[in-house]
mmCIF file with all atom_site columns, C-alpha atoms in Angstrom:
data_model
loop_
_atom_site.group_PDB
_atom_site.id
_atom_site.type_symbol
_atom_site.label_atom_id
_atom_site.label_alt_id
_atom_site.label_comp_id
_atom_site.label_asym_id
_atom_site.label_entity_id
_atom_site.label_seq_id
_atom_site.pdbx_PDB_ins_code
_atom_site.Cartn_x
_atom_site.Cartn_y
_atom_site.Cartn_z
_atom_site.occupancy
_atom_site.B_iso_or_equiv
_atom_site.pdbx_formal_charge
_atom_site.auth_seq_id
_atom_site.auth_comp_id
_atom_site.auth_asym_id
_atom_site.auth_atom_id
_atom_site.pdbx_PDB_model_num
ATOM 1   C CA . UNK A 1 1   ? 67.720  86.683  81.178  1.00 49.00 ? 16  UNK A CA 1
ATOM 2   C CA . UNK A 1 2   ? 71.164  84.874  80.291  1.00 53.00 ? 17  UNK A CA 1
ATOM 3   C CA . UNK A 1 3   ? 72.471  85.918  76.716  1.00 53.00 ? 18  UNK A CA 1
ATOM 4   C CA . UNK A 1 4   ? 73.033  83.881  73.972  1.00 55.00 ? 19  UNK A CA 1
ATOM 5   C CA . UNK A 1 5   ? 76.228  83.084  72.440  1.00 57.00 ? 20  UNK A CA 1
ATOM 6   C CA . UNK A 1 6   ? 75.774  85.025  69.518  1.00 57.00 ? 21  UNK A CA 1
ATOM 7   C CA . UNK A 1 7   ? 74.873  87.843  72.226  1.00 47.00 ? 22  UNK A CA 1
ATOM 8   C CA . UNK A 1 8   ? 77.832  87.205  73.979  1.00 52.00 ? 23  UNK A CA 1
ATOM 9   C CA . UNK A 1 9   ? 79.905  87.696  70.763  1.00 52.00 ? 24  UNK A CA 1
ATOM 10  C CA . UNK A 1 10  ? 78.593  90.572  69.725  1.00 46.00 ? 25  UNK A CA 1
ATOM 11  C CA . UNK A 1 11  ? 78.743  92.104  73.122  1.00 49.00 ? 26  UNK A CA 1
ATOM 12  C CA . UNK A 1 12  ? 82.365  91.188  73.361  1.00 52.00 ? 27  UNK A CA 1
ATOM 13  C CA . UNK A 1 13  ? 82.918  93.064  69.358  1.00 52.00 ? 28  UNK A CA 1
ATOM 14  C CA . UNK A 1 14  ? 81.498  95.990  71.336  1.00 50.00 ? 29  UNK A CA 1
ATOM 15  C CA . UNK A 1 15  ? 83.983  95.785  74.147  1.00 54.00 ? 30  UNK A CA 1
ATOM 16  C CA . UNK A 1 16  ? 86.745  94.973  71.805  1.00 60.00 ? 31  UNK A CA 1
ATOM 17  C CA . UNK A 1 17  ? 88.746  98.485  71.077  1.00 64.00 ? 32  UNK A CA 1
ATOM 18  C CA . UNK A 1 18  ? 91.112  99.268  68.129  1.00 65.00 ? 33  UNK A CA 1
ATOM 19  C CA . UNK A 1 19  ? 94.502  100.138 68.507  1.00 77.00 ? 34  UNK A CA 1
ATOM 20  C CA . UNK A 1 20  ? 94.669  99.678  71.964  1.00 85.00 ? 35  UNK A CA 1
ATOM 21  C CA . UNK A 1 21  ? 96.190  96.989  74.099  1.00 90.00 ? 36  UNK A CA 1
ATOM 22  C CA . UNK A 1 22  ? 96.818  95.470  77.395  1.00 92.00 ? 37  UNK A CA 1
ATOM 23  C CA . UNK A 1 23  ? 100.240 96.569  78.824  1.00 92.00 ? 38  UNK A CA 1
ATOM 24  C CA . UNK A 1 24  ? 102.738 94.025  78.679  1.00 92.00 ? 39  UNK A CA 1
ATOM 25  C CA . UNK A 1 25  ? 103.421 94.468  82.881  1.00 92.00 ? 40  UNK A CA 1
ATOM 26  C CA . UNK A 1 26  ? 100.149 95.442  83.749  1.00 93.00 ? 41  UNK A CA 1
ATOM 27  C CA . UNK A 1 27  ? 98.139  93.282  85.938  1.00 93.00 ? 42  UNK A CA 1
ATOM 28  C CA . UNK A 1 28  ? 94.790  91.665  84.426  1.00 94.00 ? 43  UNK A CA 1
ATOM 29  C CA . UNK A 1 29  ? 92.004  93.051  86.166  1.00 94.00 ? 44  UNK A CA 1
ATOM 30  C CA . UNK A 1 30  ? 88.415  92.411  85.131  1.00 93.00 ? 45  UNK A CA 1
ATOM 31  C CA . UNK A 1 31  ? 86.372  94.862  83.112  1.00 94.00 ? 46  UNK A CA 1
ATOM 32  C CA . UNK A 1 32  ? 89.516  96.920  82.572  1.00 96.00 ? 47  UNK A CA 1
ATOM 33  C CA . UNK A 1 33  ? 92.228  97.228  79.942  1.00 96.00 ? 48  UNK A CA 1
ATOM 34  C CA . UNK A 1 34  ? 95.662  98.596  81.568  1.00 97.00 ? 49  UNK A CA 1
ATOM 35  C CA . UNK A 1 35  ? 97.172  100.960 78.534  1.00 96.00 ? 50  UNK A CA 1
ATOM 36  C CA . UNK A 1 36  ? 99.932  102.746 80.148  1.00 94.00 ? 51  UNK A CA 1
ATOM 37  C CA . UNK A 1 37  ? 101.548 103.314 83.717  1.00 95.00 ? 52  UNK A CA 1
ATOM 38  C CA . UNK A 1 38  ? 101.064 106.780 84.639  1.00 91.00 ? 53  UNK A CA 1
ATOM 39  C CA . UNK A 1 39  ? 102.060 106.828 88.358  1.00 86.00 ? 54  UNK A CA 1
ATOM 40  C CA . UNK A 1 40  ? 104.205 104.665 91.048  1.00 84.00 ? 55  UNK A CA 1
ATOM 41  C CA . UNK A 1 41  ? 104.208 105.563 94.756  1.00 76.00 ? 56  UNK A CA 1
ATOM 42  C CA . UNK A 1 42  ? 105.448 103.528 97.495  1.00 73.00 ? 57  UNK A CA 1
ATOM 43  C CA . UNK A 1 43  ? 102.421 101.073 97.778  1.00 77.00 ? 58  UNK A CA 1
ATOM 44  C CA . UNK A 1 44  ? 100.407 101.394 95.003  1.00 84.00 ? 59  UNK A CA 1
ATOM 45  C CA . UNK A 1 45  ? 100.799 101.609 90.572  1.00 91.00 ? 60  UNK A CA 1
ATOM 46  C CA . UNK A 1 46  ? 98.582  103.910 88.774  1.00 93.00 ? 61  UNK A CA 1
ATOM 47  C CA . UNK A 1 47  ? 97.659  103.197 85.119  1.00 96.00 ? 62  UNK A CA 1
ATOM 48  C CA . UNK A 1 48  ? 95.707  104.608 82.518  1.00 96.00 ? 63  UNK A CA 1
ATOM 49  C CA . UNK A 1 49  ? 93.062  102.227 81.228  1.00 97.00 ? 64  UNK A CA 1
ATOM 50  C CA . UNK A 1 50  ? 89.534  101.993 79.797  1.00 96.00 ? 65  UNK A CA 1
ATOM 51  C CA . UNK A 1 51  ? 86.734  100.138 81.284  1.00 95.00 ? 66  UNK A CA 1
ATOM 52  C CA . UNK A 1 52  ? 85.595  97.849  78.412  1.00 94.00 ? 67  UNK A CA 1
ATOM 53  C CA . UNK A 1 53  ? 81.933  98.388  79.187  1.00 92.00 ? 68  UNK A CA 1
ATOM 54  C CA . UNK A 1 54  ? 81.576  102.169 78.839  1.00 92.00 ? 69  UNK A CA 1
ATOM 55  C CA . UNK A 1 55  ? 84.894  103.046 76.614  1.00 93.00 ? 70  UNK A CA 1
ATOM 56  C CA . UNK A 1 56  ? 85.601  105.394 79.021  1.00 93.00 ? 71  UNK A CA 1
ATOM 57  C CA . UNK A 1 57  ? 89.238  106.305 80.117  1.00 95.00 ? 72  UNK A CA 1
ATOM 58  C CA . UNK A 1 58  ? 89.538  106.095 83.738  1.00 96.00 ? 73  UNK A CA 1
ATOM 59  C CA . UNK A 1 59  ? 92.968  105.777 86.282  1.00 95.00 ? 74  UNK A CA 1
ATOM 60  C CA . UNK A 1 60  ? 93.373  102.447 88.271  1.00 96.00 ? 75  UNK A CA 1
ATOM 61  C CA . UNK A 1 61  ? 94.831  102.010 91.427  1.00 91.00 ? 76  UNK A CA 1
ATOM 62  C CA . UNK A 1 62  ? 96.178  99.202  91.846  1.00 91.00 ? 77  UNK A CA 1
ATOM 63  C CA . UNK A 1 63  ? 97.689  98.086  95.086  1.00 86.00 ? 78  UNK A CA 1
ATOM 64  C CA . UNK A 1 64  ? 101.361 96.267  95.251  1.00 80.00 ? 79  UNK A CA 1
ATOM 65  C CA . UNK A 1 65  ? 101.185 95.198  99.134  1.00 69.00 ? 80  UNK A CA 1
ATOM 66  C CA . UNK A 1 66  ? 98.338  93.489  100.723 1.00 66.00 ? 81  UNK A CA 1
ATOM 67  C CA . UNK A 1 67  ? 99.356  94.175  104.128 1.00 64.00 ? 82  UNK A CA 1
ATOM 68  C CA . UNK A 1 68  ? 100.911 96.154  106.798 1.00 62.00 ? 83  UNK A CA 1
ATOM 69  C CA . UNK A 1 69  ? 100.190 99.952  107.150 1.00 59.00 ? 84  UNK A CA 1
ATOM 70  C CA . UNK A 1 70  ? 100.320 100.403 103.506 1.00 63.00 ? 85  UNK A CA 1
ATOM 71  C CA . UNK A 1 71  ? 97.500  98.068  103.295 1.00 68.00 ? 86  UNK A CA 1
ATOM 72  C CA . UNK A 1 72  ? 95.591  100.189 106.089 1.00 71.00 ? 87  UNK A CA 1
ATOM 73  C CA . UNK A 1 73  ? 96.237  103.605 103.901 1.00 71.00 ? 88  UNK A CA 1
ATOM 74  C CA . UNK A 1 74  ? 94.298  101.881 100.900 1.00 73.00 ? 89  UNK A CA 1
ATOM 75  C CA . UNK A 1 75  ? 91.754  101.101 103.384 1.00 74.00 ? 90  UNK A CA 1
ATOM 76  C CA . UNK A 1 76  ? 91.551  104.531 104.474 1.00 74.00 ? 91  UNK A CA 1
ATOM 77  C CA . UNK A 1 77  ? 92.091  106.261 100.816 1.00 76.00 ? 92  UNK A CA 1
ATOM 78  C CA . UNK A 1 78  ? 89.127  104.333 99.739  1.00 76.00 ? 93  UNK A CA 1
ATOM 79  C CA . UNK A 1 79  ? 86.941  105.184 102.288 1.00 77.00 ? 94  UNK A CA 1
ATOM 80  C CA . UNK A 1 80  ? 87.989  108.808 101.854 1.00 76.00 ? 95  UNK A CA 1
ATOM 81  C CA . UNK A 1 81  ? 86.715  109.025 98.284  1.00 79.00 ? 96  UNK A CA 1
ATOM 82  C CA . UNK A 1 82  ? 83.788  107.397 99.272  1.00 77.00 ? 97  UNK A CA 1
ATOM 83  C CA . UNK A 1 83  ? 82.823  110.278 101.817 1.00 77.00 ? 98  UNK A CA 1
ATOM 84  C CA . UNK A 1 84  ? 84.051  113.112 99.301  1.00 77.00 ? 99  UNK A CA 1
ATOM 85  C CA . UNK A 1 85  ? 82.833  111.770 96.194  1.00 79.00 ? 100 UNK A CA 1
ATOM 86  C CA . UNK A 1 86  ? 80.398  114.670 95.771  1.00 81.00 ? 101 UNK A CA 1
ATOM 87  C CA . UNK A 1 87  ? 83.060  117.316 94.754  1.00 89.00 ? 102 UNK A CA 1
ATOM 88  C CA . UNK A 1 88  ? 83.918  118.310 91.117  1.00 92.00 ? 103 UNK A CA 1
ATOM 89  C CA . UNK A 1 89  ? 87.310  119.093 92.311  1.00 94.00 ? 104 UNK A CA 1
ATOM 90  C CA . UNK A 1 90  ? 88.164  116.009 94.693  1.00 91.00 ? 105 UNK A CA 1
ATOM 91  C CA . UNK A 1 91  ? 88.683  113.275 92.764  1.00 89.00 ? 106 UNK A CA 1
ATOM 92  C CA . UNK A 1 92  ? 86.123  110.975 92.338  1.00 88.00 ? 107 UNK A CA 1
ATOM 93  C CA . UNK A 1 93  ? 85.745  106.478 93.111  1.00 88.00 ? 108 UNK A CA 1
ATOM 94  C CA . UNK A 1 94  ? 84.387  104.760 89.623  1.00 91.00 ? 109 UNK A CA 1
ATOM 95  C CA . UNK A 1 95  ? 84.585  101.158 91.290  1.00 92.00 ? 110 UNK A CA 1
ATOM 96  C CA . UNK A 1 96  ? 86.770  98.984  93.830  1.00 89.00 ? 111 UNK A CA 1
ATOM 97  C CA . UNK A 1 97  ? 87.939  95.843  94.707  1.00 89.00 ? 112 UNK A CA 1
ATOM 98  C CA . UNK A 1 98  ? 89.802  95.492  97.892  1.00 84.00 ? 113 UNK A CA 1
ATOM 99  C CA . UNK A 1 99  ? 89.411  91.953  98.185  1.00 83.00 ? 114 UNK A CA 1
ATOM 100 C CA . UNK A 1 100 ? 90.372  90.205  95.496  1.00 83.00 ? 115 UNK A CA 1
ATOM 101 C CA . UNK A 1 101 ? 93.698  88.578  94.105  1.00 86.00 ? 116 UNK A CA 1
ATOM 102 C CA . UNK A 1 102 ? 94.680  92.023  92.691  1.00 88.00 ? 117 UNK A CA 1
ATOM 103 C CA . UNK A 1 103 ? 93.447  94.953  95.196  1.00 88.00 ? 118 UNK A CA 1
ATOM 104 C CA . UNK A 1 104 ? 92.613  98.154  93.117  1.00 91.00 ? 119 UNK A CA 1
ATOM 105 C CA . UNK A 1 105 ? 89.934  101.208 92.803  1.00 90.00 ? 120 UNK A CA 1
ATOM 106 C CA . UNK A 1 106 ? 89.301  103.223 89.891  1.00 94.00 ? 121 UNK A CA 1
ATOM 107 C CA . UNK A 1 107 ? 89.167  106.888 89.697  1.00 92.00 ? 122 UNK A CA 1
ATOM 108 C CA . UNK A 1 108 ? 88.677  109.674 87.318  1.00 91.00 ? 123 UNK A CA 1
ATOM 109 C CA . UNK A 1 109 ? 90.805  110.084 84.570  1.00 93.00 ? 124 UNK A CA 1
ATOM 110 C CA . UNK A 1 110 ? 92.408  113.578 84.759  1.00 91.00 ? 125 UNK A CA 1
ATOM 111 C CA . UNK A 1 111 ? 94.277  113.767 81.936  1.00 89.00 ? 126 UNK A CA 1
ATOM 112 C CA . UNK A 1 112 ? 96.360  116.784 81.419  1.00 89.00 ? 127 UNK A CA 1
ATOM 113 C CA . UNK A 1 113 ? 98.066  115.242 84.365  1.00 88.00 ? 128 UNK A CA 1
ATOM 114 C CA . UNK A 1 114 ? 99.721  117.234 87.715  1.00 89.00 ? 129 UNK A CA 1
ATOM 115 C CA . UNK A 1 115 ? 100.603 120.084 88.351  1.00 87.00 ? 130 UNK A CA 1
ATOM 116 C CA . UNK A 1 116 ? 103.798 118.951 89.400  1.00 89.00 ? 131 UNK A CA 1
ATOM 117 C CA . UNK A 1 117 ? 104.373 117.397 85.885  1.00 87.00 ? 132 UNK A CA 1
ATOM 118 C CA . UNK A 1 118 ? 102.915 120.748 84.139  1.00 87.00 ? 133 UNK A CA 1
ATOM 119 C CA . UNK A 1 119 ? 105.523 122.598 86.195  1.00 83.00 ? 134 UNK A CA 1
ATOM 120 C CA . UNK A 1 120 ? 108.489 120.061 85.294  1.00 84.00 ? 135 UNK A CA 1
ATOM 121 C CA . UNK A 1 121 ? 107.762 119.810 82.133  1.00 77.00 ? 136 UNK A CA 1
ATOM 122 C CA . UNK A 1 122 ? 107.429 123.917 81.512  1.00 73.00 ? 137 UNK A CA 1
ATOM 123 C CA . UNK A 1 123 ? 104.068 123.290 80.291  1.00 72.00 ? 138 UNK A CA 1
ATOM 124 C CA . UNK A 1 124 ? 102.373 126.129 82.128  1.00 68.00 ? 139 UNK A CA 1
ATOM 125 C CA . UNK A 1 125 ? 100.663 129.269 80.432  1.00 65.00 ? 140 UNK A CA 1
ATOM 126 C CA . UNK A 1 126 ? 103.101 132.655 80.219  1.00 64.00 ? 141 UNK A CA 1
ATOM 127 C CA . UNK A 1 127 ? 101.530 136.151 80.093  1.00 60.00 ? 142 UNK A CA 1
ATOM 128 C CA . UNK A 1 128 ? 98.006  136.984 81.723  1.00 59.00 ? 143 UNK A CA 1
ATOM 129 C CA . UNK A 1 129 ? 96.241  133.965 80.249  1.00 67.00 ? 144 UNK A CA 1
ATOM 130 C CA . UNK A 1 130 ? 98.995  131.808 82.928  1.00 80.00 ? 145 UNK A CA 1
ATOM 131 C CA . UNK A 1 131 ? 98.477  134.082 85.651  1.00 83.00 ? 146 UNK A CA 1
ATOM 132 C CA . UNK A 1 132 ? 94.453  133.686 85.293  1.00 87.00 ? 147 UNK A CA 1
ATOM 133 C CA . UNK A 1 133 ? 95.392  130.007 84.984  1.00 88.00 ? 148 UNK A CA 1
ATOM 134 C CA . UNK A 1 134 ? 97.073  129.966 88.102  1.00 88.00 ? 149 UNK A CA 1
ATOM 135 C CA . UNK A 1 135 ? 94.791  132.463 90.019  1.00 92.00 ? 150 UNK A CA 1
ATOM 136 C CA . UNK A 1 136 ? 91.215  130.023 88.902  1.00 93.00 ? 151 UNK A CA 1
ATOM 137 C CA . UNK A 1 137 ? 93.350  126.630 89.856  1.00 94.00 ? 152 UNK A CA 1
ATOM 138 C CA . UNK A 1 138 ? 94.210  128.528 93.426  1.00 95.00 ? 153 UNK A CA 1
ATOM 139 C CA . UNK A 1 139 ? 90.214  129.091 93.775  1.00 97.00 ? 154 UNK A CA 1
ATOM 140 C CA . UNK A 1 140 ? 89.258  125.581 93.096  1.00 96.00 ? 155 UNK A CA 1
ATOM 141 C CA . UNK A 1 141 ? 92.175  124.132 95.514  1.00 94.00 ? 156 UNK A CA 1
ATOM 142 C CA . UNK A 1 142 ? 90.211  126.606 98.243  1.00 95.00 ? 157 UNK A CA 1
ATOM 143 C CA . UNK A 1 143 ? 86.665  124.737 97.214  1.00 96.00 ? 158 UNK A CA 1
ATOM 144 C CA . UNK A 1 144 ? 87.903  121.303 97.492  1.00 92.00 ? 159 UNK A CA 1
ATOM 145 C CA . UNK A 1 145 ? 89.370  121.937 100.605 1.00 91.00 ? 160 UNK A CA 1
ATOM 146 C CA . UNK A 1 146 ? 86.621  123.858 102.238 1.00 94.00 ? 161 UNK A CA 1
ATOM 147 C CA . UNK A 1 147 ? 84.323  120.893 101.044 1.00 91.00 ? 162 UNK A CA 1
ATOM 148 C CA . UNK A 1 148 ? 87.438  118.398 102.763 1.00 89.00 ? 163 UNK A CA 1
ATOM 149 C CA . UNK A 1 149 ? 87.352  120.349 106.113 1.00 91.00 ? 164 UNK A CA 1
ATOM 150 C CA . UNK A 1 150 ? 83.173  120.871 105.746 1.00 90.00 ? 165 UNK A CA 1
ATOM 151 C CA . UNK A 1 151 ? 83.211  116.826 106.420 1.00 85.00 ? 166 UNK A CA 1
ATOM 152 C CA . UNK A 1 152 ? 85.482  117.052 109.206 1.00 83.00 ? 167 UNK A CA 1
ATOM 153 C CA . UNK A 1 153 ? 88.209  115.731 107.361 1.00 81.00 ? 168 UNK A CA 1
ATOM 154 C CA . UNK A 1 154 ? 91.815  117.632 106.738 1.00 74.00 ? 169 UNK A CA 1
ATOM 155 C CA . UNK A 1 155 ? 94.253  116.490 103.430 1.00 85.00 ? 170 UNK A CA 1
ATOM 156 C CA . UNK A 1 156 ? 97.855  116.020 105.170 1.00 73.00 ? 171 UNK A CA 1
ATOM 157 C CA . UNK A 1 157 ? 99.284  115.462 101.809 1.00 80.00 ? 172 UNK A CA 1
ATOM 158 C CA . UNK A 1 158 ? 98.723  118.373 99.682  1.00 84.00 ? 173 UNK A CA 1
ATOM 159 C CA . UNK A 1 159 ? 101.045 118.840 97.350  1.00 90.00 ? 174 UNK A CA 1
ATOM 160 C CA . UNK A 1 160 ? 101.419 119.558 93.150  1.00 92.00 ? 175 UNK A CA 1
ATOM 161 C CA . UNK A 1 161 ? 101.893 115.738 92.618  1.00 90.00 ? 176 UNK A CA 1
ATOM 162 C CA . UNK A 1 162 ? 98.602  115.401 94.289  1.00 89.00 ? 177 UNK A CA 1
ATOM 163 C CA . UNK A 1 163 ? 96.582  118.432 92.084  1.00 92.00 ? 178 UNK A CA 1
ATOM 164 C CA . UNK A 1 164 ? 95.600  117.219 88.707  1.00 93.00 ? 179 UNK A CA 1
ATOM 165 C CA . UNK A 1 165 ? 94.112  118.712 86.256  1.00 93.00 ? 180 UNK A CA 1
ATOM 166 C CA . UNK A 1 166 ? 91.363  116.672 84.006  1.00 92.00 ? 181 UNK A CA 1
ATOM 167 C CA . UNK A 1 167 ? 90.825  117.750 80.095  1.00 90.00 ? 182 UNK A CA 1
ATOM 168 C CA . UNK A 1 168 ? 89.098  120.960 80.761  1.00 91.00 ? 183 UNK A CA 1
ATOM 169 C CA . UNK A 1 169 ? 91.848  122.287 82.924  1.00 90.00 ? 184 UNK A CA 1
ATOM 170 C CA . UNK A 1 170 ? 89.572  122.183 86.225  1.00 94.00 ? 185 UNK A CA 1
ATOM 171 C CA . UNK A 1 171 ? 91.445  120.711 89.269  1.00 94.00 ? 186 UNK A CA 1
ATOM 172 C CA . UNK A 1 172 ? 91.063  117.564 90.655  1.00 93.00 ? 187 UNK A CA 1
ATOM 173 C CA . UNK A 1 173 ? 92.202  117.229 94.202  1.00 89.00 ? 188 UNK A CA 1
ATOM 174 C CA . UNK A 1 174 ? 93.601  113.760 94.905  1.00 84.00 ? 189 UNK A CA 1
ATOM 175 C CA . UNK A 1 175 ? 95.490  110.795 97.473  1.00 80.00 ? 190 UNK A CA 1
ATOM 176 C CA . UNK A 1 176 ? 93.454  111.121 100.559 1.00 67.00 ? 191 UNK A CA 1
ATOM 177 C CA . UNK A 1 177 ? 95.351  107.789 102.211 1.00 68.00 ? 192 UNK A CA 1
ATOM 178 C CA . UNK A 1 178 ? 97.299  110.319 104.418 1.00 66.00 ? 193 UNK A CA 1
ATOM 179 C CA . UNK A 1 179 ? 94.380  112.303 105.185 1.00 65.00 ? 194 UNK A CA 1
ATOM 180 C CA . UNK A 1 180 ? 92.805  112.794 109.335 1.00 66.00 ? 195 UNK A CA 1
ATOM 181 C CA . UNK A 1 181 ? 89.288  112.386 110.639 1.00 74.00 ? 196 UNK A CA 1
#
């Protein structure tokens, strides 16, 4: 059944979320406030934003070229996910579009960032409680990637850049767009 205007208002209140605002640079992309770049690579921008629906924070993916072999790794990254989405520490695909004006998918948030940032910016744990740390992030690498080669699959691009680590300090294995079958 179609809502009413006065639905349609207070649906949009709902959606509507203080204190936050669309990024200046960011691209407009439906169901999806862009807050804050948090990644570039060579074909793609990753920002921080919050699908208006849920509230929830989430990363998107959004693709700069529409063709060529970059276009082909988006492809491929996005099929990845698809086949590993199963994983607490892979990374998992919230949504996609890979056909519209603006090509993007939208992952997990992990929010305490890489583990190359943690290591840049001297963020990580000293004494035993780091070492633990360290030894428990190690372990869940070994699951994700026993999981990865499980489905026949193997990473080709792990690196700290591509380890993150969501609020809970529990990896998050991600970039699969280099990855082999």
């Amino acid at each position: 059944m179609p809502q009413t205007s006065e639905a349609q208002k207070s649906s949009q209140k709902l959606s509507e979320i203080p204190d936050l605002k669309q990024h200046a640079e960011a691209p407009k992309i439906a169901g999806y406030m862009l807050i804050k770049p948090i990644g570039k690579g060579a074909y793609a921008e990753v920002w921080e934003a919050i699908q208006l629906r849920t509230r929830k924070f989430v990363a998107v993916k959004v693709f700069t070229k529409k063709s060529g072999v970059h276009w082909f790794y988006l492809q491929r990254e996005a099929d990845r996910l698809i086949r590993l989405d199963k994983h607490p520490h892979i990374i998992s695909l919230l949504d996609a579009d890979l056909s519209g004006e603006i090509p993007y998918y939208v992952m997990d948030l992990a929010q305490e960032g890489s583990l190359e940032k943690l290591v840049e910016g001297g963020r990580v744990p000293e004494g035993g409680k780091g070492v633990q740390d360290v030894a428990d992030w190690m372990e869940e690498i070994t699951q994700a990637l026993q999981y990865v080669h499980a489905k026949q699959m193997v990473h080709c691009d792990l690196k700290p850049a591509n380890v993150l680590l969501d609020e809970e300090s529990h990896v998050r294995v991600a970039d699969f767009g280099n990855s082999r079958v």
